[in-house]
Amino acid sequence: MNRVVVGTVPPRRILLIKLKHIGDVLLATPLVRVLRENYPGASVSVLVIGAAGEVLEGNPWIAQVWRYERGRGLIPLLALYRWLYRSRFDLVIDLSGGGDRGAICTWMTRGRDRFGHLLTRVPWNRNVTNRLAYNRMQPEPGHEVHAILRDLELVAPLKLQYEALHVTLPVLEPSVCRIQHLLSQEGVDVAKPLCVIHATSRWMFKCLPPATMARVADDIAGDHGFQVVLTSADVAVEKNHLARVRQRMKTTPLVLGGRLDLKDMAALLDRADLYVGVDTAPSHMAAALDLPSVVLFGPTKPHLWGPWPNGTRQQPYPRQGGAHQAGGHWVCRLDWACIPCDRDGCDGSKVSRCLTEMSSGFIMEVVARQVGRAWERHRRRIP
């Protein structure tokens, strides 16, 4: 099903630019796969920032990942520009959301077809760089759709064909071995199903109180028989939050806060049977691995950023509040009129009442709907 870029021959060298956070980068992988399926003779490279590139390692649809490390001085930046200039990309797609950095990188490629967004809700001078960088500029969607569908709308002129959309997260064998050794070393009972709880985010206004998450973890362990594993990034504020969750628990979890890189996290999630977490990158990783998930949302928008159910091609979550299922995943949030406000806490306070007042009982009602699916996954894995 070869597709042709409007007015040209099919591309041979494609570049996707996604200078965003880890979850954003992972949500770009459905477009990578669609491009490869429509242009089987093309190679796809991806430009990302730093550690976000870890979630792309081993991706069979990607030929090269260029990881730009910010704050490393002029030499890495010049090396990046040299690579962009010399790589002779035919098709360049900037998924970074209209920022100058992505636009400049696009312009440096001299690509034949350069896609990017025209920002429609900003002063005209904000679009000067974009108008210079992109020769196939698309207006921002006038409606809110999931990030994966937004990426596809950007390249609508390509008329790409696809039956379903899949987020791809490779699980690498060295990481699988490390996780197996770690769980064995920590005395994890393989007869019990495993539940990973990721209660933290780089933005703490997305997090629930430690006492709430402790009760959820205790109920999952005590009432449903799961071995609970607590995870977080290797960041002081996240590890401190996780420690407060642990202090309030009555059952004994395995605490791996700050001990796993993204590749090891992928291996742990692949080994797990259930996932509970806030709106953060590991939630997208869990969904990519088809791990039954419950993701807790507050002020942010699950209809834009909810865990993607692999195999679908349509908008998975509605805008209204409450608990909603898409495929094997649930999003859980209160049904308040102010949700989603998309603010960093109530009135900019960095504290979100829609999360601080979410009860463990409400969360466990949703978790209970996933327990059967989690046990089925466990039985398939353990004879």
mmCIF file of C-alpha atoms in Angstrom:
data_model
loop_
_atom_site.group_PDB
_atom_site.id
_atom_site.type_symbol
_atom_site.label_atom_id
_atom_site.label_comp_id
_atom_site.label_asym_id
_atom_site.label_seq_id
_atom_site.Cartn_x
_atom_site.Cartn_y
_atom_site.Cartn_z
ATOM 1 C CA MET A 1 0.000 0.000 0.000
ATOM 2 C CA ASN A 2 2.562 2.557 -1.088
ATOM 3 C CA ARG A 3 1.417 6.108 -0.525
ATOM 4 C CA VAL A 4 2.817 9.101 -2.353
ATOM 5 C CA VAL A 5 3.594 12.477 -0.815
ATOM 6 C CA VAL A 6 1.377 14.993 -2.589
ATOM 7 C CA GLY A 7 3.007 15.958 -5.876
ATOM 8 C CA THR A 8 6.202 13.937 -5.361
ATOM 9 C CA VAL A 9 7.652 10.437 -5.374
ATOM 10 C CA PRO A 10 7.519 8.318 -2.199
ATOM 11 C CA PRO A 11 10.060 9.319 0.468
ATOM 12 C CA ARG A 12 13.112 7.179 1.138
ATOM 13 C CA ARG A 13 14.431 8.919 4.265
ATOM 14 C CA ILE A 14 11.970 10.139 6.888
ATOM 15 C CA LEU A 15 12.657 12.114 10.068
ATOM 16 C CA LEU A 16 10.275 12.551 12.995
ATOM 17 C CA ILE A 17 11.132 15.303 15.473
ATOM 18 C CA LYS A 18 9.630 14.948 18.955
ATOM 19 C CA LEU A 19 11.437 17.258 21.389
ATOM 20 C CA LYS A 20 9.124 16.504 24.289
ATOM 21 C CA HIS A 21 8.920 14.297 27.362
ATOM 22 C CA ILE A 22 9.087 10.501 27.580
ATOM 23 C CA GLY A 23 5.370 9.806 27.319
ATOM 24 C CA ASP A 24 5.015 12.158 24.351
ATOM 25 C CA VAL A 25 7.832 10.348 22.546
ATOM 26 C CA LEU A 26 6.250 6.946 23.166
ATOM 27 C CA LEU A 27 2.931 8.191 21.776
ATOM 28 C CA ALA A 28 4.685 9.069 18.506
ATOM 29 C CA THR A 29 5.438 5.407 17.769
ATOM 30 C CA PRO A 30 2.060 4.644 16.136
ATOM 31 C CA LEU A 31 2.852 7.227 13.452
ATOM 32 C CA VAL A 32 6.303 5.683 12.963
ATOM 33 C CA ARG A 33 4.739 2.293 12.314
ATOM 34 C CA VAL A 34 2.078 3.716 9.978
ATOM 35 C CA LEU A 35 4.767 5.507 7.961
ATOM 36 C CA ARG A 36 6.816 2.337 7.597
ATOM 37 C CA GLU A 37 3.773 0.310 6.597
ATOM 38 C CA ASN A 38 2.810 2.880 3.956
ATOM 39 C CA TYR A 39 6.392 3.420 2.749
ATOM 40 C CA PRO A 40 8.039 -0.006 3.176
ATOM 41 C CA GLY A 41 11.137 1.094 1.271
ATOM 42 C CA ALA A 42 11.786 4.073 3.535
ATOM 43 C CA SER A 43 13.877 4.386 6.691
ATOM 44 C CA VAL A 44 12.562 6.375 9.659
ATOM 45 C CA SER A 45 14.823 8.278 12.055
ATOM 46 C CA VAL A 46 13.626 10.018 15.209
ATOM 47 C CA LEU A 47 15.103 13.054 16.975
ATOM 48 C CA VAL A 48 14.372 13.242 20.708
ATOM 49 C CA ILE A 49 15.752 14.826 23.858
ATOM 50 C CA GLY A 50 18.005 12.839 26.173
ATOM 51 C CA ALA A 51 16.640 9.878 28.102
ATOM 52 C CA ALA A 52 13.366 9.879 26.154
ATOM 53 C CA GLY A 53 15.238 7.943 23.486
ATOM 54 C CA GLU A 54 15.421 4.902 25.776
ATOM 55 C CA VAL A 55 11.800 3.993 25.025
ATOM 56 C CA LEU A 56 12.694 3.785 21.310
ATOM 57 C CA GLU A 57 15.711 1.478 21.634
ATOM 58 C CA GLY A 58 15.108 -1.774 19.800
ATOM 59 C CA ASN A 59 12.026 -0.471 17.982
ATOM 60 C CA PRO A 60 11.913 -2.490 14.729
ATOM 61 C CA TRP A 61 10.228 0.349 12.837
ATOM 62 C CA ILE A 62 13.011 2.867 13.541
ATOM 63 C CA ALA A 63 16.356 2.974 11.735
ATOM 64 C CA GLN A 64 18.092 5.549 13.953
ATOM 65 C CA VAL A 65 17.420 7.499 17.147
ATOM 66 C CA TRP A 66 19.341 10.749 17.647
ATOM 67 C CA ARG A 67 19.331 11.816 21.286
ATOM 68 C CA TYR A 68 20.110 15.495 21.758
ATOM 69 C CA GLU A 69 21.396 16.248 25.248
ATOM 70 C CA ARG A 70 20.391 19.744 26.288
ATOM 71 C CA GLY A 71 22.757 21.857 28.337
ATOM 72 C CA ARG A 72 25.901 20.103 27.070
ATOM 73 C CA GLY A 73 27.296 23.160 25.286
ATOM 74 C CA LEU A 74 27.829 24.140 21.684
ATOM 75 C CA ILE A 75 29.625 21.049 20.343
ATOM 76 C CA PRO A 76 26.662 18.601 20.673
ATOM 77 C CA LEU A 77 24.368 21.215 19.140
ATOM 78 C CA LEU A 78 26.669 21.696 16.164
ATOM 79 C CA ALA A 79 26.931 17.913 15.768
ATOM 80 C CA LEU A 80 23.138 17.723 15.661
ATOM 81 C CA TYR A 81 22.855 20.465 13.040
ATOM 82 C CA ARG A 82 25.570 18.789 10.971
ATOM 83 C CA TRP A 83 23.666 15.481 11.083
ATOM 84 C CA LEU A 84 20.400 17.171 10.122
ATOM 85 C CA TYR A 85 22.033 19.048 7.257
ATOM 86 C CA ARG A 86 23.866 16.045 5.807
ATOM 87 C CA SER A 87 21.241 13.327 6.212
ATOM 88 C CA ARG A 88 19.190 14.446 3.190
ATOM 89 C CA PHE A 89 15.771 13.592 4.547
ATOM 90 C CA ASP A 90 12.928 13.567 2.012
ATOM 91 C CA LEU A 91 10.117 13.876 4.539
ATOM 92 C CA VAL A 92 10.407 15.695 7.878
ATOM 93 C CA ILE A 93 7.584 15.788 10.428
ATOM 94 C CA ASP A 94 7.910 18.044 13.475
ATOM 95 C CA LEU A 95 5.668 16.704 16.242
ATOM 96 C CA SER A 96 7.064 19.045 18.896
ATOM 97 C CA GLY A 97 4.018 21.287 18.979
ATOM 98 C CA GLY A 98 5.152 24.444 17.227
ATOM 99 C CA GLY A 99 8.161 25.454 19.327
ATOM 100 C CA ASP A 100 11.148 27.215 17.784
ATOM 101 C CA ARG A 101 13.601 24.389 18.547
ATOM 102 C CA GLY A 102 11.705 21.839 16.486
ATOM 103 C CA ALA A 103 11.133 24.353 13.698
ATOM 104 C CA ILE A 104 14.836 25.221 13.489
ATOM 105 C CA CYS A 105 15.769 21.536 13.341
ATOM 106 C CA THR A 106 13.218 21.038 10.572
ATOM 107 C CA TRP A 107 14.611 23.963 8.590
ATOM 108 C CA MET A 108 18.171 22.641 8.972
ATOM 109 C CA THR A 109 17.273 19.413 7.163
ATOM 110 C CA ARG A 110 16.402 21.136 3.868
ATOM 111 C CA GLY A 111 13.890 18.308 3.500
ATOM 112 C CA ARG A 112 11.713 18.166 0.422
ATOM 113 C CA ASP A 113 8.460 17.964 2.429
ATOM 114 C CA ARG A 114 8.483 19.512 5.900
ATOM 115 C CA PHE A 115 5.358 19.181 8.037
ATOM 116 C CA GLY A 116 4.621 21.238 11.140
ATOM 117 C CA HIS A 117 1.823 23.068 12.901
ATOM 118 C CA LEU A 118 0.653 26.599 12.258
ATOM 119 C CA LEU A 119 -0.163 27.967 15.699
ATOM 120 C CA THR A 120 -3.642 29.450 15.450
ATOM 121 C CA ARG A 121 -4.077 30.751 18.995
ATOM 122 C CA VAL A 122 -0.938 32.878 19.345
ATOM 123 C CA PRO A 123 0.183 36.300 17.995
ATOM 124 C CA TRP A 124 1.296 36.264 14.342
ATOM 125 C CA ASN A 125 4.963 36.819 15.219
ATOM 126 C CA ARG A 126 5.051 33.448 17.034
ATOM 127 C CA ASN A 127 4.646 31.756 13.646
ATOM 128 C CA VAL A 128 7.531 33.472 11.835
ATOM 129 C CA THR A 129 9.975 30.606 12.445
ATOM 130 C CA ASN A 130 7.323 28.044 11.580
ATOM 131 C CA ARG A 131 6.524 29.697 8.248
ATOM 132 C CA LEU A 132 10.204 29.595 7.337
ATOM 133 C CA ALA A 133 10.695 26.006 8.518
ATOM 134 C CA TYR A 134 7.651 24.209 7.141
ATOM 135 C CA ASN A 135 6.477 24.028 3.551
ATOM 136 C CA ARG A 136 3.515 21.814 4.435
ATOM 137 C CA MET A 137 2.109 23.649 7.417
ATOM 138 C CA GLN A 138 -1.149 22.454 8.948
ATOM 139 C CA PRO A 139 -3.314 24.489 11.348
ATOM 140 C CA GLU A 140 -3.658 23.194 14.866
ATOM 141 C CA PRO A 141 -6.772 21.028 15.215
ATOM 142 C CA GLY A 142 -9.799 23.103 16.123
ATOM 143 C CA HIS A 143 -11.017 20.228 18.276
ATOM 144 C CA GLU A 144 -9.372 18.218 21.032
ATOM 145 C CA VAL A 145 -8.292 14.710 20.077
ATOM 146 C CA HIS A 146 -5.890 12.198 21.572
ATOM 147 C CA ALA A 147 -2.213 13.001 20.986
ATOM 148 C CA ILE A 148 -1.819 9.981 18.695
ATOM 149 C CA LEU A 149 -4.679 11.114 16.464
ATOM 150 C CA ARG A 150 -3.380 14.685 16.517
ATOM 151 C CA ASP A 151 -0.068 13.473 15.070
ATOM 152 C CA LEU A 152 -1.914 11.687 12.280
ATOM 153 C CA GLU A 153 -4.019 14.763 11.522
ATOM 154 C CA LEU A 154 -0.822 16.745 10.982
ATOM 155 C CA VAL A 155 0.131 14.486 8.076
ATOM 156 C CA ALA A 156 -3.392 14.078 6.673
ATOM 157 C CA PRO A 157 -2.236 15.273 3.192
ATOM 158 C CA LEU A 158 -0.160 12.081 2.932
ATOM 159 C CA LYS A 159 -3.392 10.058 2.940
ATOM 160 C CA LEU A 160 -1.807 7.305 5.008
ATOM 161 C CA GLN A 161 -3.738 4.054 5.296
ATOM 162 C CA TYR A 162 -3.978 2.046 8.509
ATOM 163 C CA GLU A 163 -6.392 -0.369 10.131
ATOM 164 C CA ALA A 164 -5.347 0.056 13.751
ATOM 165 C CA LEU A 165 -2.859 2.015 15.828
ATOM 166 C CA HIS A 166 -0.298 0.468 18.161
ATOM 167 C CA VAL A 167 2.115 2.020 20.651
ATOM 168 C CA THR A 168 5.412 0.126 20.398
ATOM 169 C CA LEU A 169 7.622 -0.359 23.462
ATOM 170 C CA PRO A 170 10.439 -2.910 23.014
ATOM 171 C CA VAL A 171 11.373 -5.079 25.980
ATOM 172 C CA LEU A 172 15.086 -5.819 25.762
ATOM 173 C CA GLU A 173 16.566 -9.135 26.881
ATOM 174 C CA PRO A 174 19.321 -7.641 29.125
ATOM 175 C CA SER A 175 16.644 -5.731 31.037
ATOM 176 C CA VAL A 176 14.473 -8.842 31.324
ATOM 177 C CA CYS A 177 17.411 -10.687 32.885
ATOM 178 C CA ARG A 178 18.104 -7.840 35.306
ATOM 179 C CA ILE A 179 14.477 -7.709 36.446
ATOM 180 C CA GLN A 180 14.285 -11.485 36.863
ATOM 181 C CA HIS A 181 17.425 -11.401 38.994
ATOM 182 C CA LEU A 182 16.200 -8.414 41.009
ATOM 183 C CA LEU A 183 12.804 -9.945 41.784
ATOM 184 C CA SER A 184 14.426 -13.242 42.727
ATOM 185 C CA GLN A 185 16.951 -11.446 44.918
ATOM 186 C CA GLU A 186 14.148 -9.541 46.668
ATOM 187 C CA GLY A 187 12.235 -12.745 47.356
ATOM 188 C CA VAL A 188 9.194 -12.023 45.184
ATOM 189 C CA ASP A 189 6.752 -14.949 45.253
ATOM 190 C CA VAL A 190 6.189 -15.996 41.629
ATOM 191 C CA ALA A 191 2.918 -17.667 42.641
ATOM 192 C CA LYS A 192 1.419 -14.250 43.340
ATOM 193 C CA PRO A 193 0.352 -11.849 40.613
ATOM 194 C CA LEU A 194 2.419 -8.676 40.477
ATOM 195 C CA CYS A 195 0.987 -5.149 40.670
ATOM 196 C CA VAL A 196 3.162 -2.140 39.847
ATOM 197 C CA ILE A 197 2.046 1.122 41.458
ATOM 198 C CA HIS A 198 3.626 4.310 40.121
ATOM 199 C CA ALA A 199 2.304 7.030 42.409
ATOM 200 C CA THR A 200 4.563 9.896 41.344
ATOM 201 C CA SER A 201 5.143 12.312 38.495
ATOM 202 C CA ARG A 202 7.649 15.036 37.703
ATOM 203 C CA TRP A 203 4.666 17.355 38.306
ATOM 204 C CA MET A 204 3.417 16.717 41.805
ATOM 205 C CA PHE A 205 0.043 18.364 41.126
ATOM 206 C CA LYS A 206 -0.751 15.098 39.296
ATOM 207 C CA CYS A 207 -0.190 13.028 42.451
ATOM 208 C CA LEU A 208 -2.572 11.783 45.128
ATOM 209 C CA PRO A 209 -1.873 12.047 48.872
ATOM 210 C CA PRO A 210 0.449 9.316 50.189
ATOM 211 C CA ALA A 211 -2.237 8.067 52.581
ATOM 212 C CA THR A 212 -4.659 7.448 49.710
ATOM 213 C CA MET A 213 -2.118 5.526 47.652
ATOM 214 C CA ALA A 214 -1.056 3.530 50.723
ATOM 215 C CA ARG A 215 -4.649 2.365 51.272
ATOM 216 C CA VAL A 216 -4.966 1.429 47.591
ATOM 217 C CA ALA A 217 -1.727 -0.570 47.748
ATOM 218 C CA ASP A 218 -2.813 -2.331 50.949
ATOM 219 C CA ASP A 219 -6.194 -3.251 49.468
ATOM 220 C CA ILE A 220 -4.593 -4.630 46.297
ATOM 221 C CA ALA A 221 -2.166 -6.700 48.365
ATOM 222 C CA GLY A 222 -4.461 -7.723 51.207
ATOM 223 C CA ASP A 223 -7.854 -8.143 49.541
ATOM 224 C CA HIS A 224 -6.761 -9.371 46.114
ATOM 225 C CA GLY A 225 -3.528 -11.250 46.846
ATOM 226 C CA PHE A 226 -1.081 -9.247 44.734
ATOM 227 C CA GLN A 227 2.597 -8.625 45.382
ATOM 228 C CA VAL A 228 2.848 -4.823 45.173
ATOM 229 C CA VAL A 229 5.882 -3.073 43.698
ATOM 230 C CA LEU A 230 6.267 0.684 44.207
ATOM 231 C CA THR A 231 8.240 2.606 41.573
ATOM 232 C CA SER A 232 9.330 6.174 40.898
ATOM 233 C CA ALA A 233 11.934 8.093 38.966
ATOM 234 C CA ASP A 234 15.368 8.673 40.477
ATOM 235 C CA VAL A 235 14.390 12.180 41.581
ATOM 236 C CA ALA A 236 14.443 13.316 45.204
ATOM 237 C CA VAL A 237 10.911 14.738 45.310
ATOM 238 C CA GLU A 238 9.456 11.556 43.792
ATOM 239 C CA LYS A 239 11.429 9.206 46.043
ATOM 240 C CA ASN A 240 10.401 11.238 49.101
ATOM 241 C CA HIS A 241 6.746 11.015 48.069
ATOM 242 C CA LEU A 242 7.108 7.269 47.568
ATOM 243 C CA ALA A 243 8.720 6.907 50.995
ATOM 244 C CA ARG A 244 5.677 8.582 52.548
ATOM 245 C CA VAL A 245 3.425 6.094 50.761
ATOM 246 C CA ARG A 246 5.497 3.210 52.103
ATOM 247 C CA GLN A 247 5.456 4.585 55.660
ATOM 248 C CA ARG A 248 1.664 4.570 55.673
ATOM 249 C CA MET A 249 1.263 1.027 54.348
ATOM 250 C CA LYS A 250 0.364 -1.940 56.549
ATOM 251 C CA THR A 251 1.417 -4.575 54.014
ATOM 252 C CA THR A 252 4.978 -4.984 52.765
ATOM 253 C CA PRO A 253 5.674 -3.843 49.202
ATOM 254 C CA LEU A 254 8.838 -4.095 47.166
ATOM 255 C CA VAL A 255 10.138 -0.531 46.809
ATOM 256 C CA LEU A 256 12.106 0.128 43.618
ATOM 257 C CA GLY A 257 11.887 3.910 43.589
ATOM 258 C CA GLY A 258 14.829 5.372 41.669
ATOM 259 C CA ARG A 259 16.387 1.957 40.976
ATOM 260 C CA LEU A 260 15.207 1.367 37.403
ATOM 261 C CA ASP A 261 16.001 3.051 34.119
ATOM 262 C CA LEU A 262 13.318 3.174 31.442
ATOM 263 C CA LYS A 263 14.428 -0.075 29.807
ATOM 264 C CA ASP A 264 14.300 -1.913 33.125
ATOM 265 C CA MET A 265 10.932 -0.299 33.863
ATOM 266 C CA ALA A 266 9.627 -1.710 30.586
ATOM 267 C CA ALA A 267 10.839 -5.178 31.578
ATOM 268 C CA LEU A 268 9.189 -4.888 35.003
ATOM 269 C CA LEU A 269 5.878 -3.811 33.467
ATOM 270 C CA ASP A 270 6.071 -6.660 30.979
ATOM 271 C CA ARG A 271 6.505 -9.052 33.919
ATOM 272 C CA ALA A 272 3.620 -7.469 35.888
ATOM 273 C CA ASP A 273 -0.062 -8.414 35.849
ATOM 274 C CA LEU A 274 -1.678 -5.131 36.934
ATOM 275 C CA TYR A 275 -0.703 -1.468 36.886
ATOM 276 C CA VAL A 276 -2.016 1.499 38.869
ATOM 277 C CA GLY A 277 -0.509 4.930 38.360
ATOM 278 C CA VAL A 278 -0.984 8.623 37.805
ATOM 279 C CA ASP A 279 -0.824 10.533 34.522
ATOM 280 C CA THR A 280 2.851 9.985 33.715
ATOM 281 C CA ALA A 281 5.152 8.149 31.298
ATOM 282 C CA PRO A 282 5.044 4.672 32.935
ATOM 283 C CA SER A 283 1.266 4.674 32.455
ATOM 284 C CA HIS A 284 1.799 4.912 28.686
ATOM 285 C CA MET A 285 4.489 2.246 28.929
ATOM 286 C CA ALA A 286 2.125 -0.120 30.742
ATOM 287 C CA ALA A 287 -0.582 0.406 28.132
ATOM 288 C CA ALA A 288 1.899 -0.154 25.301
ATOM 289 C CA LEU A 289 2.617 -3.591 26.782
ATOM 290 C CA ASP A 290 -1.118 -4.378 27.060
ATOM 291 C CA LEU A 291 -0.837 -4.522 30.849
ATOM 292 C CA PRO A 292 -4.274 -4.102 32.504
ATOM 293 C CA SER A 293 -4.091 -0.560 33.841
ATOM 294 C CA VAL A 294 -5.907 1.921 36.041
ATOM 295 C CA VAL A 295 -4.657 5.462 35.499
ATOM 296 C CA LEU A 296 -5.655 8.223 37.915
ATOM 297 C CA PHE A 297 -6.370 11.624 36.381
ATOM 298 C CA GLY A 298 -7.008 14.976 38.007
ATOM 299 C CA PRO A 299 -6.740 18.310 36.189
ATOM 300 C CA THR A 300 -5.198 16.864 33.015
ATOM 301 C CA LYS A 301 -7.121 15.498 30.055
ATOM 302 C CA PRO A 302 -7.417 11.748 29.453
ATOM 303 C CA HIS A 303 -9.138 12.370 26.132
ATOM 304 C CA LEU A 304 -5.774 13.851 25.050
ATOM 305 C CA TRP A 305 -3.303 11.826 27.103
ATOM 306 C CA GLY A 306 -5.048 8.699 28.341
ATOM 307 C CA PRO A 307 -3.418 5.239 28.015
ATOM 308 C CA TRP A 308 -3.853 4.129 24.417
ATOM 309 C CA PRO A 309 -5.657 0.801 23.847
ATOM 310 C CA ASN A 310 -3.584 -0.964 21.201
ATOM 311 C CA GLY A 311 -5.560 -2.053 18.175
ATOM 312 C CA THR A 312 -8.033 0.819 18.063
ATOM 313 C CA ARG A 313 -8.049 3.753 15.658
ATOM 314 C CA GLN A 314 -10.662 6.015 17.212
ATOM 315 C CA GLN A 315 -10.841 8.498 20.074
ATOM 316 C CA PRO A 316 -10.695 6.252 23.172
ATOM 317 C CA TYR A 317 -11.922 8.492 26.018
ATOM 318 C CA PRO A 318 -14.681 11.099 26.360
ATOM 319 C CA ARG A 319 -14.154 14.557 27.792
ATOM 320 C CA GLN A 320 -16.587 14.155 30.680
ATOM 321 C CA GLY A 321 -15.473 12.961 34.089
ATOM 322 C CA GLY A 322 -15.909 9.677 35.913
ATOM 323 C CA ALA A 323 -14.363 6.279 35.210
ATOM 324 C CA HIS A 324 -14.098 5.172 31.579
ATOM 325 C CA GLN A 325 -12.750 2.031 29.928
ATOM 326 C CA ALA A 326 -10.914 1.770 26.615
ATOM 327 C CA GLY A 327 -9.743 -1.711 25.692
ATOM 328 C CA GLY A 328 -7.919 -3.244 28.636
ATOM 329 C CA HIS A 329 -7.426 0.073 30.455
ATOM 330 C CA TRP A 330 -9.429 2.323 32.737
ATOM 331 C CA VAL A 331 -9.034 6.008 33.479
ATOM 332 C CA CYS A 332 -10.304 7.084 36.864
ATOM 333 C CA ARG A 333 -11.251 10.656 37.821
ATOM 334 C CA LEU A 334 -13.919 12.496 39.738
ATOM 335 C CA ASP A 335 -16.989 13.778 37.935
ATOM 336 C CA TRP A 336 -16.586 17.442 38.835
ATOM 337 C CA ALA A 337 -17.694 20.332 36.648
ATOM 338 C CA CYS A 338 -14.231 21.948 36.807
ATOM 339 C CA ILE A 339 -12.476 18.836 35.466
ATOM 340 C CA PRO A 340 -10.390 18.939 33.349
ATOM 341 C CA CYS A 341 -9.046 22.441 33.998
ATOM 342 C CA ASP A 342 -5.547 21.585 32.707
ATOM 343 C CA ARG A 343 -3.986 23.751 35.416
ATOM 344 C CA ASP A 344 -1.052 23.014 37.692
ATOM 345 C CA GLY A 345 -3.227 22.635 40.744
ATOM 346 C CA CYS A 346 -6.245 24.627 41.898
ATOM 347 C CA ASP A 347 -5.621 28.316 41.148
ATOM 348 C CA GLY A 348 -1.971 27.516 40.430
ATOM 349 C CA SER A 349 -1.435 26.132 43.938
ATOM 350 C CA LYS A 350 0.385 22.953 42.728
ATOM 351 C CA VAL A 351 -2.232 20.990 44.697
ATOM 352 C CA SER A 352 -5.224 19.471 42.888
ATOM 353 C CA ARG A 353 -8.347 18.994 45.012
ATOM 354 C CA CYS A 354 -9.740 16.604 42.415
ATOM 355 C CA LEU A 355 -6.894 14.269 43.427
ATOM 356 C CA THR A 356 -6.530 15.060 47.129
ATOM 357 C CA GLU A 357 -10.258 14.349 47.571
ATOM 358 C CA MET A 358 -10.335 11.195 45.439
ATOM 359 C CA SER A 359 -11.015 8.337 47.850
ATOM 360 C CA SER A 360 -9.262 4.990 47.895
ATOM 361 C CA GLY A 361 -12.701 3.361 47.837
ATOM 362 C CA PHE A 362 -13.541 5.011 44.517
ATOM 363 C CA ILE A 363 -10.207 3.910 43.074
ATOM 364 C CA MET A 364 -10.644 0.347 44.314
ATOM 365 C CA GLU A 365 -14.071 0.111 42.664
ATOM 366 C CA VAL A 366 -12.267 0.632 39.352
ATOM 367 C CA VAL A 367 -9.314 -1.595 40.273
ATOM 368 C CA ALA A 368 -11.744 -4.409 41.122
ATOM 369 C CA ARG A 369 -12.905 -4.361 37.495
ATOM 370 C CA GLN A 370 -9.348 -5.157 36.406
ATOM 371 C CA VAL A 371 -8.529 -7.887 38.909
ATOM 372 C CA GLY A 372 -10.017 -10.718 36.833
ATOM 373 C CA ARG A 373 -8.100 -9.623 33.728
ATOM 374 C CA ALA A 374 -4.901 -9.357 35.792
ATOM 375 C CA TRP A 375 -5.299 -12.870 37.207
ATOM 376 C CA GLU A 376 -5.876 -14.222 33.686
ATOM 377 C CA ARG A 377 -2.639 -12.613 32.565
ATOM 378 C CA HIS A 378 -0.861 -14.137 35.563
ATOM 379 C CA ARG A 379 -2.184 -17.641 34.854
ATOM 380 C CA ARG A 380 -1.071 -17.434 31.223
ATOM 381 C CA ARG A 381 2.428 -16.532 32.353
ATOM 382 C CA ILE A 382 2.727 -18.988 35.262
ATOM 383 C CA PRO A 383 1.698 -22.585 34.359
#
